[in-house]
């Protein structure tokens, strides 16, 4: 497979900084060597953005902080992602905070709409990222990005790259969710997304949840984008992330999920976000990010 790795060192969407160094941490953890060892060809490895230090930018709208630099960067990302799809490459985007999914999904969606493909999104995250300016407790765009991609929120976000909804919320599936704001929950329920929380995983067992996730995408999508936030993992396995929360997924569960998603043959792009090397221990979170990407792209234990 031809793979295009896109680094997005953008952390304006979150309160805690350091995830701008995430792409370099993943690179140094051996991503290129790992993917090439699986027989893939890295046709391009670049960053489409130049980021000013945050102190040089204006906060702007307190309900959507740093809106201008985030939207500007995400438009450039969307261009890169759509071009990769058109060239039949697999765009693998490295964050940065989760606000970059605005650009990832805009680019994938542009390709899907032009080619009459139904887009599905697997959102592996402790959080919903489904706030709007009316419900956000922080004003951080990384908490509004998926809602905006589903057509809810500020026009500057919902109409990023092209006007209108990027993904139908009925084609969005969450796994590992365990921290949702009150207003956010209501929006998610009304929108119709599918959610497997950590409580669902405890009740049903992880293999049963994975089977339902696989069946969901077999029924709901022609192409799938996987968006993986490292904070879905328990801090025991991924300490280097911006919002570490206890009682998360294990490394084994996450690796299994990526392997099963690979096997359905519909995953055509992915982003891995919120690796924060400032908070990490011996780069173990970035090393796990490489392992997750490898499983998603075909690595098997035997």
Short mmCIF file of C-alpha atoms in Angstrom, two decimals:
data_model
loop_
_atom_site.label_atom_id
_atom_site.label_comp_id
_atom_site.label_asym_id
_atom_site.label_seq_id
_atom_site.Cartn_x
_atom_site.Cartn_y
_atom_site.Cartn_z
CA UNK A 1 0.00 0.00 0.00
CA UNK A 2 1.13 3.54 -0.73
CA UNK A 3 1.01 5.58 2.47
CA UNK A 4 1.14 9.35 2.88
CA UNK A 5 2.11 10.41 6.39
CA UNK A 6 0.96 13.92 7.25
CA UNK A 7 2.28 15.62 10.38
CA UNK A 8 -0.01 18.22 11.98
CA UNK A 9 1.85 19.85 14.90
CA UNK A 10 -1.20 21.85 15.96
CA UNK A 11 -2.24 22.10 19.61
CA UNK A 12 -4.30 25.31 19.60
CA UNK A 13 -7.51 23.36 20.12
CA UNK A 14 -6.72 22.21 23.66
CA UNK A 15 -5.94 23.81 27.01
CA UNK A 16 -2.87 21.71 27.82
CA UNK A 17 -0.05 22.11 25.34
CA UNK A 18 2.68 19.80 24.15
CA UNK A 19 0.78 17.67 21.63
CA UNK A 20 2.34 19.82 18.90
CA UNK A 21 5.42 17.67 19.53
CA UNK A 22 3.42 14.48 19.13
CA UNK A 23 4.18 13.93 15.44
CA UNK A 24 7.92 14.10 16.01
CA UNK A 25 7.64 11.72 18.98
CA UNK A 26 5.78 9.19 16.81
CA UNK A 27 8.35 9.64 14.06
CA UNK A 28 11.20 9.04 16.49
CA UNK A 29 9.41 5.94 17.79
CA UNK A 30 10.10 4.29 14.44
CA UNK A 31 6.90 4.74 12.44
CA UNK A 32 8.55 4.76 9.03
CA UNK A 33 10.66 1.67 9.69
CA UNK A 34 7.67 -0.22 11.09
CA UNK A 35 5.40 0.51 8.15
CA UNK A 36 8.07 -0.26 5.58
CA UNK A 37 8.76 -3.57 7.33
CA UNK A 38 5.13 -4.48 6.60
CA UNK A 39 5.73 -3.98 2.88
CA UNK A 40 4.15 -0.55 2.56
CA UNK A 41 5.64 2.27 0.51
CA UNK A 42 5.84 5.73 2.05
CA UNK A 43 5.21 7.89 -0.98
CA UNK A 44 5.19 11.15 0.96
CA UNK A 45 5.99 12.30 4.50
CA UNK A 46 5.34 15.96 5.14
CA UNK A 47 3.60 18.68 7.10
CA UNK A 48 1.30 21.00 5.14
CA UNK A 49 1.33 23.74 7.79
CA UNK A 50 3.63 26.26 9.38
CA UNK A 51 2.49 27.08 12.91
CA UNK A 52 3.22 30.29 14.76
CA UNK A 53 3.79 30.02 18.50
CA UNK A 54 0.44 30.28 20.21
CA UNK A 55 1.53 33.48 21.96
CA UNK A 56 1.65 35.16 18.52
CA UNK A 57 -2.01 34.38 17.77
CA UNK A 58 -5.24 35.91 19.04
CA UNK A 59 -7.61 33.81 21.13
CA UNK A 60 -10.60 35.39 19.39
CA UNK A 61 -14.02 33.86 20.03
CA UNK A 62 -14.05 32.54 23.62
CA UNK A 63 -16.55 29.85 22.56
CA UNK A 64 -14.17 28.66 19.84
CA UNK A 65 -10.65 29.68 20.82
CA UNK A 66 -7.99 30.21 18.13
CA UNK A 67 -10.62 29.71 15.45
CA UNK A 68 -8.66 31.41 12.66
CA UNK A 69 -5.35 29.54 12.91
CA UNK A 70 -7.13 26.21 13.44
CA UNK A 71 -9.41 26.60 10.42
CA UNK A 72 -6.53 27.82 8.28
CA UNK A 73 -4.41 24.79 9.19
CA UNK A 74 -7.29 22.36 8.74
CA UNK A 75 -8.09 23.64 5.25
CA UNK A 76 -4.51 22.85 4.24
CA UNK A 77 -4.84 19.40 5.77
CA UNK A 78 -8.11 18.77 3.93
CA UNK A 79 -6.39 19.56 0.62
CA UNK A 80 -3.62 17.07 1.39
CA UNK A 81 -6.04 14.33 2.45
CA UNK A 82 -8.28 14.67 -0.57
CA UNK A 83 -5.25 14.64 -2.88
CA UNK A 84 -4.00 11.46 -1.18
CA UNK A 85 -7.34 9.73 -1.67
CA UNK A 86 -7.43 10.79 -5.31
CA UNK A 87 -3.94 9.32 -5.79
CA UNK A 88 -5.12 6.05 -4.13
CA UNK A 89 -2.84 6.58 -1.14
CA UNK A 90 -3.61 5.96 2.53
CA UNK A 91 -3.33 9.27 4.41
CA UNK A 92 -2.10 8.72 7.98
CA UNK A 93 -2.34 11.97 9.92
CA UNK A 94 -0.35 12.54 13.09
CA UNK A 95 -1.52 15.14 15.63
CA UNK A 96 -1.53 17.48 17.37
CA UNK A 97 -4.78 17.80 19.27
CA UNK A 98 -8.06 16.39 18.03
CA UNK A 99 -9.14 19.62 16.33
CA UNK A 100 -7.20 18.38 13.29
CA UNK A 101 -10.01 15.90 12.57
CA UNK A 102 -11.87 18.87 11.08
CA UNK A 103 -9.38 18.81 8.22
CA UNK A 104 -9.07 15.03 8.03
CA UNK A 105 -12.79 14.49 7.66
CA UNK A 106 -13.28 17.44 5.31
CA UNK A 107 -10.71 15.96 2.94
CA UNK A 108 -12.10 12.42 3.13
CA UNK A 109 -15.65 13.68 2.76
CA UNK A 110 -14.80 15.75 -0.31
CA UNK A 111 -13.46 12.64 -2.00
CA UNK A 112 -16.39 10.50 -0.86
CA UNK A 113 -18.99 12.94 -2.15
CA UNK A 114 -17.29 13.27 -5.54
CA UNK A 115 -17.11 9.50 -5.88
CA UNK A 116 -20.52 8.62 -4.43
CA UNK A 117 -19.06 6.74 -1.46
CA UNK A 118 -20.66 6.49 1.97
CA UNK A 119 -18.25 7.64 4.69
CA UNK A 120 -18.12 6.03 8.13
CA UNK A 121 -16.07 7.25 11.09
CA UNK A 122 -14.70 5.19 13.96
CA UNK A 123 -14.00 7.64 16.79
CA UNK A 124 -11.86 6.02 19.47
CA UNK A 125 -11.79 8.61 22.23
CA UNK A 126 -12.50 9.06 25.92
CA UNK A 127 -14.45 12.18 24.97
CA UNK A 128 -17.27 12.95 22.58
CA UNK A 129 -15.87 16.13 21.00
CA UNK A 130 -19.54 16.87 20.30
CA UNK A 131 -20.02 20.22 22.00
CA UNK A 132 -21.24 23.35 20.26
CA UNK A 133 -20.67 26.99 21.27
CA UNK A 134 -23.87 26.75 23.32
CA UNK A 135 -22.69 23.76 25.40
CA UNK A 136 -18.90 24.00 25.52
CA UNK A 137 -17.56 24.44 29.07
CA UNK A 138 -14.09 25.42 27.84
CA UNK A 139 -14.34 26.99 24.41
CA UNK A 140 -11.67 24.58 23.17
CA UNK A 141 -12.23 23.53 19.57
CA UNK A 142 -10.93 20.01 20.16
CA UNK A 143 -14.18 19.50 22.10
CA UNK A 144 -16.33 20.74 19.20
CA UNK A 145 -14.63 19.19 16.19
CA UNK A 146 -16.74 16.09 15.58
CA UNK A 147 -20.02 17.92 16.13
CA UNK A 148 -18.90 20.45 13.53
CA UNK A 149 -17.95 17.69 11.10
CA UNK A 150 -21.49 16.36 11.55
CA UNK A 151 -22.89 19.80 10.68
CA UNK A 152 -23.48 21.21 14.17
CA UNK A 153 -21.85 24.38 15.46
CA UNK A 154 -20.16 27.48 14.10
CA UNK A 155 -20.42 28.02 10.31
CA UNK A 156 -16.65 28.58 10.17
CA UNK A 157 -16.25 24.97 11.33
CA UNK A 158 -19.23 23.25 9.71
CA UNK A 159 -18.39 24.81 6.34
CA UNK A 160 -14.65 24.22 6.51
CA UNK A 161 -13.16 23.37 3.07
CA UNK A 162 -16.62 23.07 1.53
CA UNK A 163 -20.10 24.02 2.67
CA UNK A 164 -22.18 21.54 4.59
CA UNK A 165 -22.04 18.37 6.63
CA UNK A 166 -18.92 16.24 6.25
CA UNK A 167 -20.26 13.01 7.75
CA UNK A 168 -23.73 11.73 8.61
CA UNK A 169 -23.80 11.21 12.41
CA UNK A 170 -25.68 7.94 11.85
CA UNK A 171 -22.44 6.65 10.30
CA UNK A 172 -20.30 7.60 13.33
CA UNK A 173 -19.35 5.01 15.96
CA UNK A 174 -17.59 5.81 19.24
CA UNK A 175 -15.58 3.28 21.23
CA UNK A 176 -14.09 3.77 24.71
CA UNK A 177 -16.02 6.90 25.64
CA UNK A 178 -16.05 7.73 29.34
CA UNK A 179 -16.16 11.52 29.82
CA UNK A 180 -19.07 13.43 28.29
CA UNK A 181 -20.48 16.84 29.18
CA UNK A 182 -24.19 17.03 30.02
CA UNK A 183 -25.20 19.16 27.06
CA UNK A 184 -22.94 17.17 24.78
CA UNK A 185 -24.76 13.94 25.65
CA UNK A 186 -28.08 15.43 24.55
CA UNK A 187 -26.64 16.58 21.23
CA UNK A 188 -25.12 13.15 20.58
CA UNK A 189 -28.40 11.38 21.31
CA UNK A 190 -30.37 13.72 19.05
CA UNK A 191 -27.78 13.42 16.28
CA UNK A 192 -28.00 9.62 16.32
CA UNK A 193 -24.38 8.58 16.74
CA UNK A 194 -23.59 5.07 18.01
CA UNK A 195 -21.65 4.95 21.29
CA UNK A 196 -19.89 2.09 23.06
CA UNK A 197 -18.78 3.47 26.41
CA UNK A 198 -16.33 1.89 28.81
CA UNK A 199 -19.38 0.73 30.78
CA UNK A 200 -20.62 -1.11 27.68
CA UNK A 201 -17.21 -2.73 27.34
CA UNK A 202 -17.35 -3.83 30.99
CA UNK A 203 -20.87 -5.22 30.68
CA UNK A 204 -20.52 -6.98 27.35
CA UNK A 205 -16.83 -7.77 27.14
CA UNK A 206 -14.52 -6.24 24.57
CA UNK A 207 -14.78 -8.99 21.91
CA UNK A 208 -18.57 -8.58 21.81
CA UNK A 209 -18.22 -4.81 21.37
CA UNK A 210 -15.65 -5.24 18.59
CA UNK A 211 -18.00 -7.60 16.75
CA UNK A 212 -20.75 -4.96 16.87
CA UNK A 213 -18.37 -2.25 15.68
CA UNK A 214 -17.27 -4.37 12.72
CA UNK A 215 -20.89 -5.15 11.83
CA UNK A 216 -21.74 -1.45 12.11
CA UNK A 217 -19.21 -0.46 9.46
CA UNK A 218 -20.07 -3.35 7.19
CA UNK A 219 -23.61 -1.98 7.14
CA UNK A 220 -22.98 1.78 7.27
CA UNK A 221 -19.96 2.62 5.12
CA UNK A 222 -18.10 2.15 1.86
CA UNK A 223 -14.98 3.81 3.24
CA UNK A 224 -13.98 4.29 6.88
CA UNK A 225 -11.83 6.90 8.59
CA UNK A 226 -10.39 5.90 11.97
CA UNK A 227 -9.73 8.75 14.39
CA UNK A 228 -7.76 7.54 17.41
CA UNK A 229 -7.22 9.77 20.44
CA UNK A 230 -4.57 8.30 22.73
CA UNK A 231 -6.49 9.47 25.79
CA UNK A 232 -8.94 6.61 25.22
CA UNK A 233 -6.28 4.39 26.76
CA UNK A 234 -5.80 4.00 30.47
CA UNK A 235 -2.89 6.21 31.66
CA UNK A 236 -1.14 3.02 32.76
CA UNK A 237 -0.54 2.32 29.07
CA UNK A 238 -0.50 5.85 27.63
CA UNK A 239 0.66 8.43 30.20
CA UNK A 240 1.74 10.93 27.56
CA UNK A 241 -1.58 12.48 26.62
CA UNK A 242 -3.27 15.79 27.36
CA UNK A 243 -6.29 14.59 29.34
CA UNK A 244 -5.39 11.30 31.06
CA UNK A 245 -8.40 9.61 32.63
CA UNK A 246 -8.48 6.43 34.72
CA UNK A 247 -10.47 3.31 33.78
CA UNK A 248 -9.64 3.43 30.09
CA UNK A 249 -8.99 0.84 27.42
CA UNK A 250 -5.99 -1.45 27.71
CA UNK A 251 -3.25 -1.63 25.12
CA UNK A 252 -4.39 -5.16 24.19
CA UNK A 253 -7.96 -4.01 23.59
CA UNK A 254 -6.85 -1.12 21.41
CA UNK A 255 -4.50 -3.30 19.37
CA UNK A 256 -7.26 -5.87 18.83
CA UNK A 257 -9.69 -3.17 17.68
CA UNK A 258 -7.19 -1.88 15.12
CA UNK A 259 -6.49 -5.39 13.85
CA UNK A 260 -10.19 -6.15 13.42
CA UNK A 261 -10.80 -2.83 11.65
CA UNK A 262 -8.01 -3.65 9.22
CA UNK A 263 -9.65 -6.96 8.41
CA UNK A 264 -12.91 -5.42 7.16
CA UNK A 265 -10.98 -3.86 4.27
CA UNK A 266 -12.78 -0.51 4.35
CA UNK A 267 -10.38 1.67 6.35
CA UNK A 268 -8.76 4.07 3.90
CA UNK A 269 -7.38 6.77 6.23
CA UNK A 270 -6.65 7.47 9.88
CA UNK A 271 -5.45 10.04 12.33
CA UNK A 272 -3.68 9.45 15.64
CA UNK A 273 -3.80 12.42 18.01
CA UNK A 274 -2.98 13.71 21.49
CA UNK A 275 0.47 12.21 21.99
CA UNK A 276 2.11 14.63 24.41
CA UNK A 277 5.81 13.79 24.93
CA UNK A 278 6.11 16.34 27.74
CA UNK A 279 3.91 14.09 29.87
CA UNK A 280 5.18 10.77 28.54
CA UNK A 281 7.46 8.19 30.16
CA UNK A 282 10.31 6.97 27.95
CA UNK A 283 8.19 7.76 24.86
CA UNK A 284 5.93 4.76 25.60
CA UNK A 285 2.77 6.51 24.36
CA UNK A 286 4.37 7.29 21.00
CA UNK A 287 5.69 3.72 20.77
CA UNK A 288 2.17 2.43 21.35
CA UNK A 289 0.86 4.83 18.68
CA UNK A 290 3.25 3.21 16.20
CA UNK A 291 2.03 -0.25 17.22
CA UNK A 292 -1.60 0.82 16.73
CA UNK A 293 -0.87 2.21 13.27
CA UNK A 294 0.90 -1.03 12.36
CA UNK A 295 -2.04 -3.20 13.41
CA UNK A 296 -4.45 -0.96 11.49
CA UNK A 297 -2.22 -1.36 8.43
CA UNK A 298 -1.90 -5.10 8.48
CA UNK A 299 0.53 -6.30 11.15
CA UNK A 300 -0.36 -9.70 12.64
CA UNK A 301 1.16 -11.48 15.61
CA UNK A 302 1.12 -14.79 13.74
#
